[in-house]
Each structure stands twice: as C-alpha cells, then as structure tokens.
Short mmCIF file of C-alpha atoms in Angstrom, two decimals:
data_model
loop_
_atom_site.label_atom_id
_atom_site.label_comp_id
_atom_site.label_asym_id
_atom_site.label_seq_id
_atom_site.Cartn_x
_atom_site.Cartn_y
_atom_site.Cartn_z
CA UNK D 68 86.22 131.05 198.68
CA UNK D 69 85.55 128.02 196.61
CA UNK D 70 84.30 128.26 193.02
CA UNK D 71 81.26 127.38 193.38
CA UNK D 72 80.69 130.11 195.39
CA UNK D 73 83.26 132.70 193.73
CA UNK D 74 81.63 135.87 192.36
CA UNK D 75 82.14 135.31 188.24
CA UNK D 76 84.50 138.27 188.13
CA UNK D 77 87.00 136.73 190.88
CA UNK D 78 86.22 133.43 189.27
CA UNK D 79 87.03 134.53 185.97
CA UNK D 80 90.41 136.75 187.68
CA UNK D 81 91.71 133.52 189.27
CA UNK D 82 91.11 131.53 185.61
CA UNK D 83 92.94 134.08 183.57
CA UNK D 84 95.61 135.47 185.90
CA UNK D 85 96.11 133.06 189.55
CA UNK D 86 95.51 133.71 192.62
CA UNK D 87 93.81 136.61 194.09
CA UNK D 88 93.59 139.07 191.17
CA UNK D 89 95.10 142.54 191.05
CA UNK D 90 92.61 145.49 191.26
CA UNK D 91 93.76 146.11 187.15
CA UNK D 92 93.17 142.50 186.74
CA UNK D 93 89.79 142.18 188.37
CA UNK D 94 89.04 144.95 185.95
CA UNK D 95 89.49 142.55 182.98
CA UNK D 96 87.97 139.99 184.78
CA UNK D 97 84.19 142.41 185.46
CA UNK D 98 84.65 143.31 182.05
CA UNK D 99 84.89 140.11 180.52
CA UNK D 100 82.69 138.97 183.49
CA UNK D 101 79.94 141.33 182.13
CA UNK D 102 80.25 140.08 178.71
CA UNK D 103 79.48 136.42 179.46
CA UNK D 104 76.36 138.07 181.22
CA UNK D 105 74.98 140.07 178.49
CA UNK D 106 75.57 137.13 175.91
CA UNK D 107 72.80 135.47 177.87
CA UNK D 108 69.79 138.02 177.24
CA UNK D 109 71.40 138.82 173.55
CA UNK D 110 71.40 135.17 172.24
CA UNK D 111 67.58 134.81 173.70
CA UNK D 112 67.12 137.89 171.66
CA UNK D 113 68.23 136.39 168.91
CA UNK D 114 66.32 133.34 169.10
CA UNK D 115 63.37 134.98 169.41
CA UNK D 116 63.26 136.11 166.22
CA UNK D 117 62.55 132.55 164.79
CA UNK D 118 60.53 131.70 168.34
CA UNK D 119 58.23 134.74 168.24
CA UNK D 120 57.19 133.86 164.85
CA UNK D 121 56.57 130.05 165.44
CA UNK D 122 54.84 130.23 168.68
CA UNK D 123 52.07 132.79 167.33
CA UNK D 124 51.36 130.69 164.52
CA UNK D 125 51.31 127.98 166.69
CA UNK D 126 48.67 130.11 168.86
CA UNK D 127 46.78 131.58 165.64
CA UNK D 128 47.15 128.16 163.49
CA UNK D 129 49.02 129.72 160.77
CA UNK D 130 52.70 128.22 159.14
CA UNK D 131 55.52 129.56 160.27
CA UNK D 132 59.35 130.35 158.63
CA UNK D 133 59.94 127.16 157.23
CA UNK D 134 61.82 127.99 154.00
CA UNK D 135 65.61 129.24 155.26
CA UNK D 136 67.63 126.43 157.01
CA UNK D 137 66.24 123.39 158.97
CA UNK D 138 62.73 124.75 160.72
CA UNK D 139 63.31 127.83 159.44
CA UNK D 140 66.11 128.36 162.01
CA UNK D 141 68.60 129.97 159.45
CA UNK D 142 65.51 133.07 159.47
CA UNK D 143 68.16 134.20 161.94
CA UNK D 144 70.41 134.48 160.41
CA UNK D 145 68.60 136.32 156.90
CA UNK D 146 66.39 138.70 159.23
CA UNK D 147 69.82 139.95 161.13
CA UNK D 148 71.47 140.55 157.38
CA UNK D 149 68.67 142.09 155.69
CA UNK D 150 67.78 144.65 158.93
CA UNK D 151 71.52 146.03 159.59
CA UNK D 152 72.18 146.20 155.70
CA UNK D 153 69.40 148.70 155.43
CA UNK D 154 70.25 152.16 154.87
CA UNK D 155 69.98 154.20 158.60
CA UNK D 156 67.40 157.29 156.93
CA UNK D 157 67.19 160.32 159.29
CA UNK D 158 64.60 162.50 159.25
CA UNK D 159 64.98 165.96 159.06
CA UNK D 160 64.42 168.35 162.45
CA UNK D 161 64.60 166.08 164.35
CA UNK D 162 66.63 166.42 168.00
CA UNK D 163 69.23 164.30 166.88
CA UNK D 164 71.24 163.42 170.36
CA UNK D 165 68.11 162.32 171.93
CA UNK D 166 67.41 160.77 169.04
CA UNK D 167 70.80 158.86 168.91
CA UNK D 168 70.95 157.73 171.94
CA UNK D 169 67.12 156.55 172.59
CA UNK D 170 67.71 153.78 171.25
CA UNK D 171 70.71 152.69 172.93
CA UNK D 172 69.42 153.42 176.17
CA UNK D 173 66.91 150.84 175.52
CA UNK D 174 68.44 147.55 175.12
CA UNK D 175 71.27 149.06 177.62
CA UNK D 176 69.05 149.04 180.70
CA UNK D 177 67.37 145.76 180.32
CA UNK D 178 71.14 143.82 179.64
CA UNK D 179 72.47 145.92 182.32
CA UNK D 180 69.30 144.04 184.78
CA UNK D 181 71.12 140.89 184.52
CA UNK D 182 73.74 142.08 186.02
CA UNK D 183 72.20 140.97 189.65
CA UNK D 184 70.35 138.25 188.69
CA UNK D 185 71.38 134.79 189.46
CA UNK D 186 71.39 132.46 186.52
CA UNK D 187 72.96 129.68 187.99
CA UNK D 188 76.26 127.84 187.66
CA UNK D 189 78.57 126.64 184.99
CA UNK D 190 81.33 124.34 185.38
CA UNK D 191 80.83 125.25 188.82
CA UNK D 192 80.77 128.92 188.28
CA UNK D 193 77.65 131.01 189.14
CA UNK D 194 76.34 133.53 186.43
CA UNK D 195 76.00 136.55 188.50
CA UNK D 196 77.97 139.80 187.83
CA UNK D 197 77.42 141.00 191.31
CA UNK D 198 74.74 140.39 194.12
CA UNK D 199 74.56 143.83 196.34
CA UNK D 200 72.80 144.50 199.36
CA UNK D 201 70.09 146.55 197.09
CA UNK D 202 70.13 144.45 194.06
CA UNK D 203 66.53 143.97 193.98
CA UNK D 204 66.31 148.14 193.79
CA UNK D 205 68.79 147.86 191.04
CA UNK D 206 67.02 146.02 188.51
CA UNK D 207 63.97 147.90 189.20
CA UNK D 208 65.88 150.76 188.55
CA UNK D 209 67.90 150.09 185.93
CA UNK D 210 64.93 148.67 183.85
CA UNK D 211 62.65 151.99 184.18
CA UNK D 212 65.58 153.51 182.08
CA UNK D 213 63.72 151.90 179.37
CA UNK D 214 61.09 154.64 179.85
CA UNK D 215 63.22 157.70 179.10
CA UNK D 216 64.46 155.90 176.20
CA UNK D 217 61.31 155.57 174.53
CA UNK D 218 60.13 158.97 175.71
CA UNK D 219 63.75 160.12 173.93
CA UNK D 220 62.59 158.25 170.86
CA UNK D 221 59.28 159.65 170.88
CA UNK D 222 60.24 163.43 171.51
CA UNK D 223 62.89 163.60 169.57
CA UNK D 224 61.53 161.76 166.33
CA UNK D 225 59.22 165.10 165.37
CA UNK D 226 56.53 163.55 164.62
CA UNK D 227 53.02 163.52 166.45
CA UNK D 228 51.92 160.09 166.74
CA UNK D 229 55.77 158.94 167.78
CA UNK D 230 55.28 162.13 170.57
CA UNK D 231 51.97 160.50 171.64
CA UNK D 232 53.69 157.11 172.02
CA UNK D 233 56.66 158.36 174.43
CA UNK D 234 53.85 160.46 176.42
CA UNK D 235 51.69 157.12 176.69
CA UNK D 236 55.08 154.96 177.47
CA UNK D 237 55.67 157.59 180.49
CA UNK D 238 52.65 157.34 181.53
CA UNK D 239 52.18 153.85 181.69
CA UNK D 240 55.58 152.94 183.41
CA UNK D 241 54.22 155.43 186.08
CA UNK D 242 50.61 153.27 186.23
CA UNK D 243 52.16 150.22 186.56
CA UNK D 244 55.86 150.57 187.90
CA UNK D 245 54.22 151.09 191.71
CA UNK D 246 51.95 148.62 191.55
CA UNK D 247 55.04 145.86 190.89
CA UNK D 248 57.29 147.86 193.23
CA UNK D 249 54.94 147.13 195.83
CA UNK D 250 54.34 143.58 195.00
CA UNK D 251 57.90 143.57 195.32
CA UNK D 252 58.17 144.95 198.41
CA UNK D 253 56.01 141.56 199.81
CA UNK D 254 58.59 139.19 198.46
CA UNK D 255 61.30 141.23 200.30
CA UNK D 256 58.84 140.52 203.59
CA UNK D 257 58.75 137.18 203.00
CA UNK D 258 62.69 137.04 202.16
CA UNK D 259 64.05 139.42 204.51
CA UNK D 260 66.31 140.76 202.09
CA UNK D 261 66.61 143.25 199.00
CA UNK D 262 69.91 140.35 197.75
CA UNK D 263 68.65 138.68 194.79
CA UNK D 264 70.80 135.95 195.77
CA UNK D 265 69.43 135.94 199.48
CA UNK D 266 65.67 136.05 198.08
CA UNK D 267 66.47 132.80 195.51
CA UNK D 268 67.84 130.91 198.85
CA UNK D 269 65.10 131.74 200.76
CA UNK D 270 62.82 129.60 198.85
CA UNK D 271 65.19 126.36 198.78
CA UNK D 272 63.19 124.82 201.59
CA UNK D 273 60.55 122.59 201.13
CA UNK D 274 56.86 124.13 201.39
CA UNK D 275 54.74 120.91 202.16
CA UNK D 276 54.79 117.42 200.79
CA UNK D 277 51.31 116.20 198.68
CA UNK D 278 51.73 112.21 198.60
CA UNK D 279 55.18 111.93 198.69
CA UNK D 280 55.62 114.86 196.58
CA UNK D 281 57.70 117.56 197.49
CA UNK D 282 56.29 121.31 197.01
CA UNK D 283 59.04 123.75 196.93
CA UNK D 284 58.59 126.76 198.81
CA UNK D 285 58.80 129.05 195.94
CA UNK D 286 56.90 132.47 196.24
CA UNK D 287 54.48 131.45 193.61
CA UNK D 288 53.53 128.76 195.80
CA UNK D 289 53.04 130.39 199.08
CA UNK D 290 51.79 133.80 197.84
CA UNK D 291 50.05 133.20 194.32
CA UNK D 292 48.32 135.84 194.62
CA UNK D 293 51.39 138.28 194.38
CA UNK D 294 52.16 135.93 192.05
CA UNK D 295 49.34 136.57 189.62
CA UNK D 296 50.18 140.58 190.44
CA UNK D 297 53.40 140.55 188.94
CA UNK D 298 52.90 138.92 186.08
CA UNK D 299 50.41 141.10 185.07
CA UNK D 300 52.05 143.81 186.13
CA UNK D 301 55.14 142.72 184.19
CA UNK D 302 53.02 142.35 180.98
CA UNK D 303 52.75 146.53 181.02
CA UNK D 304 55.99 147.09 181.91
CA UNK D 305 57.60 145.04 178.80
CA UNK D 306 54.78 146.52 176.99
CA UNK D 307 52.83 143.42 176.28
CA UNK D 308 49.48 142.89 174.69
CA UNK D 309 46.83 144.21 176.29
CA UNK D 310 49.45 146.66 177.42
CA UNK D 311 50.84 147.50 174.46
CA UNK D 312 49.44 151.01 174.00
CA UNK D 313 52.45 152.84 173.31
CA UNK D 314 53.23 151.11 170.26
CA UNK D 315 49.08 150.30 168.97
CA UNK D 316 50.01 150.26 165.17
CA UNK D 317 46.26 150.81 164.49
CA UNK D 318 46.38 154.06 166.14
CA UNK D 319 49.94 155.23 166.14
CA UNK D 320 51.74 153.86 163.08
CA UNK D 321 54.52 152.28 164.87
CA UNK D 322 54.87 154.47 168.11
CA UNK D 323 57.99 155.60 169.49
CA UNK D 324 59.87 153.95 166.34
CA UNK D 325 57.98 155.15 163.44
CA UNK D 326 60.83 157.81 162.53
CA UNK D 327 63.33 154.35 162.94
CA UNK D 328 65.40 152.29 160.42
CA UNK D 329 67.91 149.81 159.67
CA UNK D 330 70.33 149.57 163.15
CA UNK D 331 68.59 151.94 165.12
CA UNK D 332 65.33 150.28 164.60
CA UNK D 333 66.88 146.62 165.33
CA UNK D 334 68.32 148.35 168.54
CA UNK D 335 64.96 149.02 169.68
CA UNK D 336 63.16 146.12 168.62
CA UNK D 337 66.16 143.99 170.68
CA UNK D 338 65.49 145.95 173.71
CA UNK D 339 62.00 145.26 174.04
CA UNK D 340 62.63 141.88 173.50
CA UNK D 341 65.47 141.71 176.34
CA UNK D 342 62.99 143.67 178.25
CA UNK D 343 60.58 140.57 178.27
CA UNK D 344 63.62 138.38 179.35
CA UNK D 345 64.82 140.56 182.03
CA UNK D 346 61.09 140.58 183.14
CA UNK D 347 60.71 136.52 183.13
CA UNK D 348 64.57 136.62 184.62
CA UNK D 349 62.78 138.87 187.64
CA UNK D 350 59.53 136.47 187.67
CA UNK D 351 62.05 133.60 188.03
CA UNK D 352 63.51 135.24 190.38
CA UNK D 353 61.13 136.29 193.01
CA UNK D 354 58.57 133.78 192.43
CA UNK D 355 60.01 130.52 190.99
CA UNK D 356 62.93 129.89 192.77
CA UNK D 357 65.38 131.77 190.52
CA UNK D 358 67.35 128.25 188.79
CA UNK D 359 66.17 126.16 191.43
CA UNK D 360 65.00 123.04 189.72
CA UNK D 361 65.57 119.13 190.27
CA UNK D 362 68.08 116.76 188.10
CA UNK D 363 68.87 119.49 185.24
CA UNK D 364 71.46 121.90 185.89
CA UNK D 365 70.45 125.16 187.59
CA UNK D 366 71.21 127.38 184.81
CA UNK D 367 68.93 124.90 182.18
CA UNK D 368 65.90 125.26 184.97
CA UNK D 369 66.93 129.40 184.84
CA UNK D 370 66.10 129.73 180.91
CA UNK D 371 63.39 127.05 181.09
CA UNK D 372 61.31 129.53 183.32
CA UNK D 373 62.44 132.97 181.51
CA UNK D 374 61.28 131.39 178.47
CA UNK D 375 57.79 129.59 179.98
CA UNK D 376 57.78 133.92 180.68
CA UNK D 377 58.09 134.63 177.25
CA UNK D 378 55.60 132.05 176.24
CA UNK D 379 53.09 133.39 178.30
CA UNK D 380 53.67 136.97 176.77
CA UNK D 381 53.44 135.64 173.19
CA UNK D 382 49.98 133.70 174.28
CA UNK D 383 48.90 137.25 175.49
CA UNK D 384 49.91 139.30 172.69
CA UNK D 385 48.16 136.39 170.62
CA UNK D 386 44.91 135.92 172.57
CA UNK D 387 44.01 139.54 174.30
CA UNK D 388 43.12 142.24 173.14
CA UNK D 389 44.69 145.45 173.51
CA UNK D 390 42.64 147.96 175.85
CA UNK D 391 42.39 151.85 175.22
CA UNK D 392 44.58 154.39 176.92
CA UNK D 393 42.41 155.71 179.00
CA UNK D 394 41.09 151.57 180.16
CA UNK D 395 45.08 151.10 180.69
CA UNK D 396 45.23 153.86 183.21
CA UNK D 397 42.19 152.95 184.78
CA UNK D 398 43.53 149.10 185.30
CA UNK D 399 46.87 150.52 186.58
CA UNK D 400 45.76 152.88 189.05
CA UNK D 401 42.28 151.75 190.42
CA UNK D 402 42.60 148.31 190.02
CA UNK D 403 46.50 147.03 190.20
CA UNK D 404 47.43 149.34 192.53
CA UNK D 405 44.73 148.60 195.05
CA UNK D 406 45.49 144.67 194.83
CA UNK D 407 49.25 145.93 195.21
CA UNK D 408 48.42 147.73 198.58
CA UNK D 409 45.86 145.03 199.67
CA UNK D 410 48.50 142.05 198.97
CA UNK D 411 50.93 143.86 201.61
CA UNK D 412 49.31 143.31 204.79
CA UNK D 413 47.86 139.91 203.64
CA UNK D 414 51.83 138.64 203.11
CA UNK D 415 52.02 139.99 206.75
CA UNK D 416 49.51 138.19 207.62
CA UNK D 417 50.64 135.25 206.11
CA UNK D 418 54.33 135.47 207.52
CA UNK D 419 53.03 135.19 210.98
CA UNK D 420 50.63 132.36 209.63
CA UNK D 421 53.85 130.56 208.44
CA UNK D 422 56.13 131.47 211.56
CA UNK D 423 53.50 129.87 214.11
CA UNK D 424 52.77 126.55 211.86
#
C-alpha cells in the first residue's frame, strides 16, 4: 500500500517504527494518529473565538476585537487565559457525576466525528483515522452523544430553566435528527455506500460541462434539494439560530450552562463550536465533494468548505430570528420531516434519470 493511500495510523506506524508495524506499535501509531485528527476541529475552535466575533460585526456593522495583537488575533490568546483562570464554582445539590461529565461528553462526541471523515492529504498522507464500512452511521451516532450531554448538564445543574433547556435539547435532536438521517439515507442511494471515503469518490466525476466549464458531480449539484435539507437540518442539530431554543438567553438565562464556570463552561462552549465544524465537515462531505477542489491542495479545499459552513451559521445566528419551542417542533416534524420522506423517492427517481442519460 502506497502512502498516499496508507490509512494515517499505518502511515504514521511505518514513519515512526519501519515496516509493517507491530500490533503494540500500531497502537502508538492510532493514538498519535487520533491526535493529529482532533488538532484539526480544536485549532478551528480556537480560531473561532476571534472569527465568531469579526464576522457578526461584519454582518451587524459593528467593530470588532481590534485592541490585543495584530487584528485583534492575540483575543485568543487573552479569552483562553482569562476563561480557564476563573475559579470552577459548584453549586450546591447538584448531581455532581452527571454534572462532571456533561460537559466532557460534549466536545468528546463531535472530535470523536472526525474520526471517519476524510480531510484530505498531507505530504501525501490522508487525514482519516479510519474509513469503516458504516462510517456514515458512525458520525451520526457519535454526534447525537451531544444530546445526552446537554440533557446531563441540564438535569444535573438543579436548576429549572437549565432542566427546561436539556428537555428542549432532547427534544429537538429527536425533531430534527430523522429528518437529516433520512436525507442521509438519499446520498447513500446515490453513493451506494455508508464509506465516507466511498461517498467523497463517488462524486469525482464530472456532472456536465457549461461552456467549457466543468461541473463536478458533487451531491449539491445533482440533488440541491437534499442539499438545502441538510443544511437546514444541520442548523438545529448544532443548535443554530433560529434553532437555538435550548440555549434562548431571553427565556432561559443561559440554558443547559447557566450552573457553568471557568473550564467546565469553556468545555461546553468548545463543543458546540466543534459541533458546527463536524456539521460543515459532514456537509462537505456528502454534498461538496469532501476536499475535492482544483489547484489547492485537498485538505486547503476541506477547511475552505467547513468554514464557508460556519459562515453560513454565523450569517444565520446574525440575520434570523429565533422561533418558539413549540414553532421548532412544528418545523421539525410537519415540515422537515415530510421534505425528508418526499426527497427519498425523488433521488430514486433521479438515479434512474441519471443511469439512462
């Protein structure tokens, strides 16, 4: 197996110890394999606390950080000092091993996403932990972990309105999970397979040409209307304005982490903000070709369209309001849900269209 097709663990085994690596040594290797992964998602999360800030004043005309280092970059830097400095206050009564680990579970499950997704080579080595027969099952899986964390946070936090948040976080995940599950389910169609890696080469081939102008036969492309679907769907599932019910500071304090401080409360504010990556990682994924892109390398064209994600969230959370509970359910279960289960047989539909042409 050549290295530009090695798994990064065996890649990494081979680099560090020659050869075909021992089953102790390809233990390193997926450990240190996993690391490079997660440093991925964790420096975006990172970033974004100087990028969140910039692009909604961009979108709301305000100034920015500007003050602390060039741009205001060295904000960073400040914000990560001043929030783990602060002094971790716990409440009293509350459940306190749900409470400890709610927030770990968190950020856990959306790092742990990335695990399957191709981000696309360096130095000739592709970022991807693993790419299983069911990967596309995994993330989806692995992600909804977020859910019981936040439902953790809320329970065991003893307080009403951080209660009400965790019961509104279960029961959106359950509005809207289905509805991208089954959008899902129409890229697999289209694919043939649940491999992440199988589903970005499926879309390598050219779609049509437009005056010399090659269309690539990404998802988005051929099925925009699943398209349009996800990312939608996606916006309630990273809990993105006008989705963003379970936290609605005007009605809930701060939601699930009102009871929160100091590391605990930066663990949970990184998760949701992973959460949005893994989300645009998944988008890229299905829909855009995964890091499919011409001239740059693959893995530039991979963040490029996780972060054109993340821009589209932040223009959301900037420029829609937020509906009411009860309008949230309604949209998830009446509306989304029906477009989910109508979009099915029209990418059936559509594969036979394509097949015959």
């Amino acid at each position: 197996m050549s290295a530009s097709t090695a798994p990064l663990p065996a890649a990494i085994g081979r680099l560090l110890f020659g050869g075909v690596p021992t089953a102790p040594e390809l233990a390193v290797a997926t450990f240190l394999s996993a690391v490079v992964v997660a440093i991925v998602p964790l420096t975006c999360a990172a970033v974004v606390i100087w990028a969140k800030r910039k692009v909604t004043a961009a979108f709301t005309d305000r100034i920015a950080v500007n003050r602390v280092g060039p741009f205001g970059l060295l904000t960073i830097v400040t914000d990560t000092v001043r929030l783990l400095s602060k002094e971790l206050v716990i409440p009293t009564a509350v459940d306190r091993p749900a409470y400890d680990l709610g927030p770990l579970l968190i950020p856990f499950s959306a790092i742990a996403g990335f695990a399957v997704v191709p981000m696309g080579a360096v130095f000739g080595v592709p970022l991807q932990l693993a790419d299983p027969e069911t990967g596309l099952v995994y993330v989806f899986a692995i992600s909804s972990l977020a859910t019981l964390g936040l439902a953790m946070c809320g329970y065991a936090s003893n307080n009403k309105y951080a209660l009400l948040s965790g019961l509104r976080a279960i029961a959106q995940n359950i509005a809207y999970e289905i509805p991208l599950v089954v959008t899902a389910a129409s890229v697999v169609l289209l694919a043939g397979t649940l491999r992440t890696g199988g589903i970005v080469a499926a879309q390598q081939e050219t779609l049509l040409t437009v005056a010399g102008v090659a269309v690539p036969g990404w998802y988005a492309f051929v099925n925009p209307f699943a398209f349009v679907l996800f990312l939608i769907a996606n916006l309630a599932e990273v809990g993105r304005n006008p989705f963003d019910v379970p936290e609605a500071p005007t009605e809930l304090v701060a939601g699930y982490q009102t009871e929160y401080s100091s590391v605990y409360w930066v663990l949970i504010y990184m998760g949701e903000f992973v959460h949005i990556f893994l989300g645009g990682a998944i988008i890229a994924t299905l829909f855009l070709g995964g890091p499919a892109g011409p001239v740059l390398p693959g893995f530039v064209w991979f963040l490029t369209k996780v972060w054109a994600v993340f821009l589209f969230t932040q223009w959301a959370r900037s420029a829609v309001p937020r509906v009411r509970i009860d309008q949230l359910i309604g949209i998830g279960w009446k509306g989304m849900l029906v477009l989910a289960f109508v979009n099915l047989p029209l990418t059936a539909v559509l594969i036979g269209v394509l097949e015959t042409v």
